[in-house]
CSV table of C-alpha atoms in Angstrom, one decimal:
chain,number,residue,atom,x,y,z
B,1494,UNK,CA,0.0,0.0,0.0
B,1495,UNK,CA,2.8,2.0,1.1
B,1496,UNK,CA,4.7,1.7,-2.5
B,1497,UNK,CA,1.4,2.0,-4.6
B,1498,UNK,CA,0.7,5.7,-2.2
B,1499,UNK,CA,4.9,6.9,-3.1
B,1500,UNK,CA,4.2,5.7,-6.7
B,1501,UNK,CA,1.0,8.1,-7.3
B,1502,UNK,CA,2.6,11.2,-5.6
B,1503,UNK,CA,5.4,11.1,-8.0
B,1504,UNK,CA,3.2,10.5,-11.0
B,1505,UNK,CA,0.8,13.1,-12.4
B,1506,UNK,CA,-2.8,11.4,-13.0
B,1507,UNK,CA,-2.4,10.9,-16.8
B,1508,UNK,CA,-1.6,7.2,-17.8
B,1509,UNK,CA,1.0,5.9,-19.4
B,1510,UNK,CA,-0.3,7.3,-22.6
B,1511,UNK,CA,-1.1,10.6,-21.3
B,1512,UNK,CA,2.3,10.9,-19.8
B,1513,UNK,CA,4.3,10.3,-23.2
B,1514,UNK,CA,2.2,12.5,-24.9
B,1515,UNK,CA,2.4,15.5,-22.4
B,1516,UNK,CA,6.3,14.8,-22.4
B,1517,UNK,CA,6.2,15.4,-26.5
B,1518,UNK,CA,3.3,17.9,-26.2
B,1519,UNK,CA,5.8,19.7,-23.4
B,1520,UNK,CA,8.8,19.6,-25.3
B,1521,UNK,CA,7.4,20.6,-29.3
B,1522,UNK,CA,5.8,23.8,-27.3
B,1523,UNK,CA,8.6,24.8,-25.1
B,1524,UNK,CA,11.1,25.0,-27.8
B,1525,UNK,CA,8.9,26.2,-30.3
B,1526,UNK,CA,7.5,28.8,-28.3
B,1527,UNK,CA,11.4,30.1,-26.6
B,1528,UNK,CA,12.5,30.5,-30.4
B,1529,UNK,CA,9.4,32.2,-31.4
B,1530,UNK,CA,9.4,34.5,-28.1
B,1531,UNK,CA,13.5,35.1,-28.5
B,1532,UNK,CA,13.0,36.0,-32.5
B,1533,UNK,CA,10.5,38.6,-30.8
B,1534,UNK,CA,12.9,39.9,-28.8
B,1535,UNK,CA,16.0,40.0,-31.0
B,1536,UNK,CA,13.8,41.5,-33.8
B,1537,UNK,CA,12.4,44.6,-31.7
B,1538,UNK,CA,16.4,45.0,-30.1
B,1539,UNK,CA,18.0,45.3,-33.5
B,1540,UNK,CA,15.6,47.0,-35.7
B,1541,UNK,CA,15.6,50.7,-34.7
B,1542,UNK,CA,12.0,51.2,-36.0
B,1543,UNK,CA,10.4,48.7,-33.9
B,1544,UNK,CA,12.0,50.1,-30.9
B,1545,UNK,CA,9.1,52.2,-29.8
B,1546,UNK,CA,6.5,52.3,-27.4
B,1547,UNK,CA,4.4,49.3,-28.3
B,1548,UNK,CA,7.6,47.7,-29.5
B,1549,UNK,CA,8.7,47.7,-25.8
B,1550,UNK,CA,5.5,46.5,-24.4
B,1551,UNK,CA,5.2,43.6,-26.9
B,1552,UNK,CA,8.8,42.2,-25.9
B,1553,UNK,CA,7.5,42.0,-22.6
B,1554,UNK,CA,5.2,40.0,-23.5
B,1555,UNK,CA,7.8,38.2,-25.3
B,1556,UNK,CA,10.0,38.1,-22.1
B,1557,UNK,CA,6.6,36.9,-19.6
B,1558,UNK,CA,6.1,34.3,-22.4
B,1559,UNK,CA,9.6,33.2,-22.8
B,1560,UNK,CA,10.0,32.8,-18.7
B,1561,UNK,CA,6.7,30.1,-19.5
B,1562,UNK,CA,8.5,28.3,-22.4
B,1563,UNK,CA,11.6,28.1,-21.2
B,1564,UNK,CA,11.5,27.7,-17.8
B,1565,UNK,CA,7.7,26.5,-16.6
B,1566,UNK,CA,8.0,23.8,-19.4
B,1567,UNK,CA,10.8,22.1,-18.7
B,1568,UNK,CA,10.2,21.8,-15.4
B,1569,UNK,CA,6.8,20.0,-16.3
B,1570,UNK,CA,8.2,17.9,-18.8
B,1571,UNK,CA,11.0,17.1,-15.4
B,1572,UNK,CA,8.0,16.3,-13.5
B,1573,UNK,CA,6.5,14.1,-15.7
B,1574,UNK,CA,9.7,12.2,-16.4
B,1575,UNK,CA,9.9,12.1,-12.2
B,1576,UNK,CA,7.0,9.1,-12.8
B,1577,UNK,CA,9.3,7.0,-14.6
B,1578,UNK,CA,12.1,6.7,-11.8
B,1579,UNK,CA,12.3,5.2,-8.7
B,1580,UNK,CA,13.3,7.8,-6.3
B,1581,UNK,CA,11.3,11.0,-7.1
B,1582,UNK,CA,11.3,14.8,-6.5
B,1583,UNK,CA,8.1,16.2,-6.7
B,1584,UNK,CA,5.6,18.3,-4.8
B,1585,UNK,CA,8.9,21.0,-5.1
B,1586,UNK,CA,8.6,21.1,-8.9
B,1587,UNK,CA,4.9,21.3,-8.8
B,1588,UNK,CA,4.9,24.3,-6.7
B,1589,UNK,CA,7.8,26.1,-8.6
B,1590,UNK,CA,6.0,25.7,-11.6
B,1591,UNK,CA,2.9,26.9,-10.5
B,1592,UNK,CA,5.0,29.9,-8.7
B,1593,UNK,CA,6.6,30.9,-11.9
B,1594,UNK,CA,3.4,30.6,-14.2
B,1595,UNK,CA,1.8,33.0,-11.6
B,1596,UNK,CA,4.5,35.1,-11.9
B,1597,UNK,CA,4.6,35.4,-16.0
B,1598,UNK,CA,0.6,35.0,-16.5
B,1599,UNK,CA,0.2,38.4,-14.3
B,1600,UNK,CA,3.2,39.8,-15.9
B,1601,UNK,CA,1.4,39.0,-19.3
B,1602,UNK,CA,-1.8,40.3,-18.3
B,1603,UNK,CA,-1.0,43.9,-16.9
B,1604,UNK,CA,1.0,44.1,-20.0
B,1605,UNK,CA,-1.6,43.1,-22.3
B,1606,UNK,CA,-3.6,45.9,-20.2
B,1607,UNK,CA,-1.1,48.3,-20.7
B,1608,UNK,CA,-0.9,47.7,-24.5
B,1609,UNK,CA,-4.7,48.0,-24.9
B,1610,UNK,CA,-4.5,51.6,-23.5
B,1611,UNK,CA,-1.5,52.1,-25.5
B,1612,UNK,CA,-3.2,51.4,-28.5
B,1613,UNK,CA,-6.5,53.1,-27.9
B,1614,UNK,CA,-4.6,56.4,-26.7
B,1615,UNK,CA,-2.5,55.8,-30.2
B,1616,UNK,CA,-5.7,55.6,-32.0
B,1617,UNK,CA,-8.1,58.0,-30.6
B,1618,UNK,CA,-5.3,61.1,-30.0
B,1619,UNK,CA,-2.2,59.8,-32.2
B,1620,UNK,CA,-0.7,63.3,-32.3
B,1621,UNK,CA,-1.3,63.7,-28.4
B,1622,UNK,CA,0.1,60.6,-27.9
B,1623,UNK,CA,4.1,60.9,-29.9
B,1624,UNK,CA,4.0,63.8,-27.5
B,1625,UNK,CA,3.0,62.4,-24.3
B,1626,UNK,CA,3.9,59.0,-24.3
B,1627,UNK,CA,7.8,58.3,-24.2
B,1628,UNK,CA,10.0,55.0,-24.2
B,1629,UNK,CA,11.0,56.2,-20.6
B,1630,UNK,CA,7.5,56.4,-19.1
B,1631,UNK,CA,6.9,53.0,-21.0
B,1632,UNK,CA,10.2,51.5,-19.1
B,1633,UNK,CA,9.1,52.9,-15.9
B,1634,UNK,CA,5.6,50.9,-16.7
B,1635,UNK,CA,7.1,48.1,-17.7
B,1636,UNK,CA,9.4,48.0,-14.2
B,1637,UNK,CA,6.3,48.8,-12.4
B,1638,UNK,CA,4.4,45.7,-13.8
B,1639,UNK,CA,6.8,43.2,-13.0
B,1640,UNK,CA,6.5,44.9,-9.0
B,1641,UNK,CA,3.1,44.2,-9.9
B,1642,UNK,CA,3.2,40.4,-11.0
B,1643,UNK,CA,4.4,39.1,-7.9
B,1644,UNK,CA,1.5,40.0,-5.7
B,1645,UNK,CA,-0.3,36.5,-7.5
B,1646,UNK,CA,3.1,34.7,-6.1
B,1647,UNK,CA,3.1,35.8,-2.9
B,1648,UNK,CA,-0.5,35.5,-2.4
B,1649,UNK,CA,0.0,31.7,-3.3
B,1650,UNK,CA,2.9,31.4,-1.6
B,1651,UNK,CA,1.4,32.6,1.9
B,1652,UNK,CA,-2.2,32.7,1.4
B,1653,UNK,CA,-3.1,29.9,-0.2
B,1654,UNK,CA,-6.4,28.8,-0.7
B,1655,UNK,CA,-7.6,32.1,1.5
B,1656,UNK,CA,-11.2,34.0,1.1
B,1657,UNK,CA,-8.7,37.3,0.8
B,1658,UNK,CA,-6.4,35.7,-1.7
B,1659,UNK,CA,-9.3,34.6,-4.2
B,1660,UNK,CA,-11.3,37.7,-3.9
B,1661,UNK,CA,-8.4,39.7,-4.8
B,1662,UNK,CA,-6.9,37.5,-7.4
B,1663,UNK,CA,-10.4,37.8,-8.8
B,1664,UNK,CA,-10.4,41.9,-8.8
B,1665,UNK,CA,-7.2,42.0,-10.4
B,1666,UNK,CA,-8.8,39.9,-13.3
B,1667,UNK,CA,-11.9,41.8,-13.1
B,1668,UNK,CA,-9.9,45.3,-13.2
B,1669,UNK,CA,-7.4,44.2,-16.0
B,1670,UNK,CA,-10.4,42.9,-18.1
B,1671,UNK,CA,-12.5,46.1,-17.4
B,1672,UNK,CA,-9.8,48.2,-19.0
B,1673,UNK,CA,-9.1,45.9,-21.9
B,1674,UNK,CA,-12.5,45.9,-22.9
B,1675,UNK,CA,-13.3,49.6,-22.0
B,1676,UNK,CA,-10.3,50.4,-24.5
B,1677,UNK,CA,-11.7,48.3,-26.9
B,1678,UNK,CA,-14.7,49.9,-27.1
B,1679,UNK,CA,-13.2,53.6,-27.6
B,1680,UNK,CA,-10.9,52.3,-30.1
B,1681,UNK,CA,-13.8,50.6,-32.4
B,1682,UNK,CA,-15.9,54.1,-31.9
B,1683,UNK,CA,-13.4,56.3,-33.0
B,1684,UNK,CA,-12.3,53.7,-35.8
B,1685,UNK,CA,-15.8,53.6,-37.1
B,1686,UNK,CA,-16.1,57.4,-36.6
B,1687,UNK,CA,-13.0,58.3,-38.6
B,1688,UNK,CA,-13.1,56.0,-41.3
B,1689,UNK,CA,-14.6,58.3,-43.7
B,1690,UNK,CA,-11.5,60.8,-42.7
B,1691,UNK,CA,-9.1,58.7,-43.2
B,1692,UNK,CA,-10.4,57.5,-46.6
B,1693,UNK,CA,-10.7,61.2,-47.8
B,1694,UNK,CA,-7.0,62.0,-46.1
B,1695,UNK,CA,-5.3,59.0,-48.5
B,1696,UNK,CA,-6.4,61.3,-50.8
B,1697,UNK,CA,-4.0,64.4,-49.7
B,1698,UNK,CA,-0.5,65.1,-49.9
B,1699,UNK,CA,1.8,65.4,-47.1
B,1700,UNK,CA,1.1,66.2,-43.5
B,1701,UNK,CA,-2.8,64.8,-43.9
B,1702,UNK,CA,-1.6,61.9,-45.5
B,1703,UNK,CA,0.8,61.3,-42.9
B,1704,UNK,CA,-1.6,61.5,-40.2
B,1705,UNK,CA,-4.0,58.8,-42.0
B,1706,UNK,CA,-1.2,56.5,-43.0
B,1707,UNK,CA,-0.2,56.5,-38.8
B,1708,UNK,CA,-3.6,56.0,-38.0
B,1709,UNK,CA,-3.7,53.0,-40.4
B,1710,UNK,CA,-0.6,51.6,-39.0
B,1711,UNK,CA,-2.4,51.9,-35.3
B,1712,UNK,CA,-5.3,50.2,-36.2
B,1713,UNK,CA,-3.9,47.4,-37.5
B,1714,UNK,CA,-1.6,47.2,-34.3
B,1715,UNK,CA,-4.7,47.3,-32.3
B,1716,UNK,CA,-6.3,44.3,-34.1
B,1717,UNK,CA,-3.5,42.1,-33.6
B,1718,UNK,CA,-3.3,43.4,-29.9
B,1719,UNK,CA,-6.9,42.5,-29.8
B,1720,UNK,CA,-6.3,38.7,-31.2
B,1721,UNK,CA,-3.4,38.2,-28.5
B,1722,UNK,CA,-5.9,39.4,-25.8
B,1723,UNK,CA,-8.3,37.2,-27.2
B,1724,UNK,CA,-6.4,34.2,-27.7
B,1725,UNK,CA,-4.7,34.5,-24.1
B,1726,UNK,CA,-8.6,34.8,-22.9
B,1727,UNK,CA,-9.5,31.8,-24.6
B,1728,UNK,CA,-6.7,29.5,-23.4
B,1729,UNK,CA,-7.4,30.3,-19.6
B,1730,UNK,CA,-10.5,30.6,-19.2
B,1731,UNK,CA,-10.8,27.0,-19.0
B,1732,UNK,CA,-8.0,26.8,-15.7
B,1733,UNK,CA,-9.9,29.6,-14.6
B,1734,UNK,CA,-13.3,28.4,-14.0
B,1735,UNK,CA,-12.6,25.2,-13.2
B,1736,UNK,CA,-10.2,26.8,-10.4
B,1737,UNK,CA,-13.5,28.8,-9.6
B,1738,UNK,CA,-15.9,26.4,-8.9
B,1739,UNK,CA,-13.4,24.2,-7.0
B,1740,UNK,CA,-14.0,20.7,-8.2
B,1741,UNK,CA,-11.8,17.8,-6.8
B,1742,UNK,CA,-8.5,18.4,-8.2
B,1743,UNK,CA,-7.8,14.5,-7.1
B,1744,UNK,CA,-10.7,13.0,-8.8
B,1745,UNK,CA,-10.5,15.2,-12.0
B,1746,UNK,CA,-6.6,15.5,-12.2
B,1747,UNK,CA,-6.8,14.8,-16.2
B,1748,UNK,CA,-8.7,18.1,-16.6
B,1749,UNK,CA,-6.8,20.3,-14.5
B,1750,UNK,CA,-3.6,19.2,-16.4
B,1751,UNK,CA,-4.9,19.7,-20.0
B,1752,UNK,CA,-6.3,22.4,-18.9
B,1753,UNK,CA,-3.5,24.4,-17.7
B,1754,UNK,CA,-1.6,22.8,-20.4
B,1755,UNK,CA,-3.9,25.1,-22.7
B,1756,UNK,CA,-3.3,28.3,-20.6
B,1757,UNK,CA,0.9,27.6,-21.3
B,1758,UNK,CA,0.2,26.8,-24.7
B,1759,UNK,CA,-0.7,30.5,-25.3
B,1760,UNK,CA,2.9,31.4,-24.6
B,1761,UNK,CA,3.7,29.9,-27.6
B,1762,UNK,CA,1.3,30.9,-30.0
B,1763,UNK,CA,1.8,34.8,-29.4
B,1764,UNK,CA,5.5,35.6,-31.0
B,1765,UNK,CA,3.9,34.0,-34.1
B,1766,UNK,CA,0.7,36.0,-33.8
B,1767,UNK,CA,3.1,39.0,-34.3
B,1768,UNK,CA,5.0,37.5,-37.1
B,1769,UNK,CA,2.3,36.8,-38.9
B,1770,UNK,CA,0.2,39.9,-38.7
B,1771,UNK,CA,2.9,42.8,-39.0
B,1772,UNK,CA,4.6,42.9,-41.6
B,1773,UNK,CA,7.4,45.2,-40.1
B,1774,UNK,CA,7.9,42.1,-37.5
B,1775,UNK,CA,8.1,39.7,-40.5
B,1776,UNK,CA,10.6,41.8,-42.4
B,1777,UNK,CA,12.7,42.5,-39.1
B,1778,UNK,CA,12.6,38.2,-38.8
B,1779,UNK,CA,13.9,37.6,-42.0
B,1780,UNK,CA,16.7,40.5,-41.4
B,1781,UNK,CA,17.2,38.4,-38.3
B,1782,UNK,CA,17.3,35.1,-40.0
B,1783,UNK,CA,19.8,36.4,-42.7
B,1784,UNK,CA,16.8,36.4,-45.8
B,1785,UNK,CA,18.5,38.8,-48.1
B,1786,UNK,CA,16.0,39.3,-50.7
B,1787,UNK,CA,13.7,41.8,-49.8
B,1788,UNK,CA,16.4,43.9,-49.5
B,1789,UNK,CA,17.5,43.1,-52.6
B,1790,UNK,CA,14.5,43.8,-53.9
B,1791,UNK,CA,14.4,47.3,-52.2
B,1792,UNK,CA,17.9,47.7,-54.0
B,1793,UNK,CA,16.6,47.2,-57.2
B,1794,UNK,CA,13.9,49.5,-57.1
B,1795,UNK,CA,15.8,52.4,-55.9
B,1796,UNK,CA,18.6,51.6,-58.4
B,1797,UNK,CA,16.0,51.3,-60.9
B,1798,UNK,CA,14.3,54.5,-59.5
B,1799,UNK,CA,17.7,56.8,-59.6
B,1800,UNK,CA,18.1,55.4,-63.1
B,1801,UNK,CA,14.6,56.7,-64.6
B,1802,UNK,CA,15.6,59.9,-62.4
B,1803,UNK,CA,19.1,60.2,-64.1
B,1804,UNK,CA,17.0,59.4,-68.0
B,1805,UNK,CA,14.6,62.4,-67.3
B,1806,UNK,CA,17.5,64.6,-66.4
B,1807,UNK,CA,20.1,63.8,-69.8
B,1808,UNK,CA,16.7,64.7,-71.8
C-alpha cells in the first residue's frame, strides 16, 4: 500500500499514454514557443524602427512568455519524467511551476492591459500621444508591472487557498479585463467614426496623408493586440473556471492538467501572432534570420528608380 501511495505522488494522473504525450506535447511547445518569443525579442532590439513604445511593451510579452516556455515547461516535462524513476522529487517542482506561471501570467496580463491603453490612446489622440507618451514612461511601466506580478506569487505562496487571496486574485482579473475591454470599445468608436476621414486624407498630400497612413498603422496594431488578448482569454479561461468552482483536483486530475496545459500553450502561440500579422515584425525576422531578398529587392527598385531619375534629367 505504502509503494502504490509513493508511486501516485510522483506521477501526475495521466496514464502511461497521457504521460508520453504530455512529455512530447511539453517539449514541441517549449522550444517552439522560446524560439518564437527570442526572435520577438532580437527583432524589436536590432531593428531601430520597432524600438518604440508598443515595440517595448510587446517584448514584454515576449520576455513573460519566454519565462513560460523556457522555464515553466521544462520543469513540467521534469516532472513528468519524475513518474518513470524510482526515487522522485516532486511536490517542489509542482509548486515552482505553478510559482513561476503565476509570476509570468500576471506579468502578461497587466502588460496586455497596458498595451490595450497604449493602442487606444494611439488611436483616438495619435498626435497627443508621440508627444505624451515616451520609451522612458513605458520602461518605468514596464518595471512597475513586474513589482506588480508578484502580488499573484506571494499570495500563493502565503495565502493559499484564502477567502482574501481569491477575492483579490479575482479583482485583479476583473480590473485588468475592465480596461481591456473599455479600450476596446473607444478604439472601435473612433475607428468607425474616422473612417470616412481617413479614406478622404489618402487622398491628400503630405502632413494629412501622414496622419492617415499612422492612424492605419495603429489600427492594425490594435487588431492584432486585440487577437493576443483574445487568444490569451481563450486559453485560460478553462483553468480559470474550473479553479472557480473548486471541483476535486484528485478525482479530476486529467482536466486540470490539460487544462493548464492550454493556458501555457498560449505562450507559444503569441510571437507568431506578431509575425504573422505585421509585416514590419516579419521583415525585421527575416533580417534576423539572414533572408536577403527583400532587400535586394528594395535595392533594385531604388537603383531602378535613380536610373529613370538620371534618363529624365540627360533629356
Amino acid at each position: 500500500m505504502t509503494t502504490s501511495d509513493e508511486a501516485s505522488d510522483c506521477k501526475l494522473p495521466l496514464g502511461f499514454t497521457g504521460e508520453v504525450v504530455a512529455m512530447v506535447s511539453y517539449t514541441s511547445l517549449g522550444i517552439i514557443g522560446s524560439l518564437g518569443n527570442i526572435f520577438v525579442i532580437l527583432a524589436i532590439y536590432r531593428t531601430p524602427t520597432l524600438r518604440n513604445v508598443c515595440g517595448i511593451l510587446i517584448a514584454n510579452v515576449a520576455v513573460s512568455d519566454l519565462i513560460m516556455t523556457a522555464v515553466v515547461m521544462p520543469l513540467v516535462v521534469f516532472v513528468l519524467i519524475q513518474g518513470f524513476l524510482d526515487k522522485c522529487i516532486y511536490q517542489t517542482p509542482i509548486f515552482v511551476v505553478l510559482i513561476i506561471a503565476l509570476f509570468s501570467a500576471g506579468s502578461s496580463l497587466l502588460t496586455l492591459t497596458n498595451l490595450s491603453v497604449d493602442r487606444c490612446f494611439a488611436i483616438c489622440r495619435p498626435m497627443k500621444h508621440k508627444t505624451i507618451v515616451t520609451l522612458t514612461k513605458a520602461k518605468i511601466l514596464i518595471a512597475k508591472t513586474w513589482i506588480e506580478s508578484l502580488i499573484l506569487p506571494i499570495l500563493e505562496t502565503f495565502y493559499r487557498e484564502s477567502t482574501i487571496a481569491k477575492f483579490l486574485q479575482t479583482i485583479g482579473v476583473v480590473y485588468c479585463y475592465s480596461i481591456i475591454v473599455i479600450s476596446g470599445i473607444f478604439t472601435i468608436r473612433n475607428v468607425r467614426a474616422n473612417s470616412r476621414q481617413i479614406r478622404s486624407l489618402h487622398q491628400d498630400q503630405g502632413a494629412s496623408r501622414l496622419t492617415a497612413d499612422l492612424t492605419q498603422r495603429n489600427k492594425q496594431v490594435a487588431k492584432t493586440i486585440a487577437l493576443v488578448v483574445f487568444l490569451f482569454t481563450l486559453c485560460w479561461i478553462p483553468i480559470a473556471f474550473i479553479i472557480s468552482i473548486e471541483i476535486d483536483a484528485d478525482r479530476n486530475g486529467r482536466i486540470y492538467f490539460w487544462f493548464a496545459t492550454l493556458g501555457l500553450a498560449n505562450s507559444t502561440v503569441n510571437p507568431w501572432i506578431y509575425f504573422y500579422r505585421q509585416p514590419n515584425y516579419r521583415k525585421a525576422l527575416k533580417s534576423l534570420l539572414g533572408c536577403k531578398q527583400g532587400t535586394s529587392n528594395a535595392v533594385v527598385q531604388v537603383q531602378n528608380r535613380n536610373a529613370t531619375q538620371g534618363t529624365k534629367l540627360s533629356r
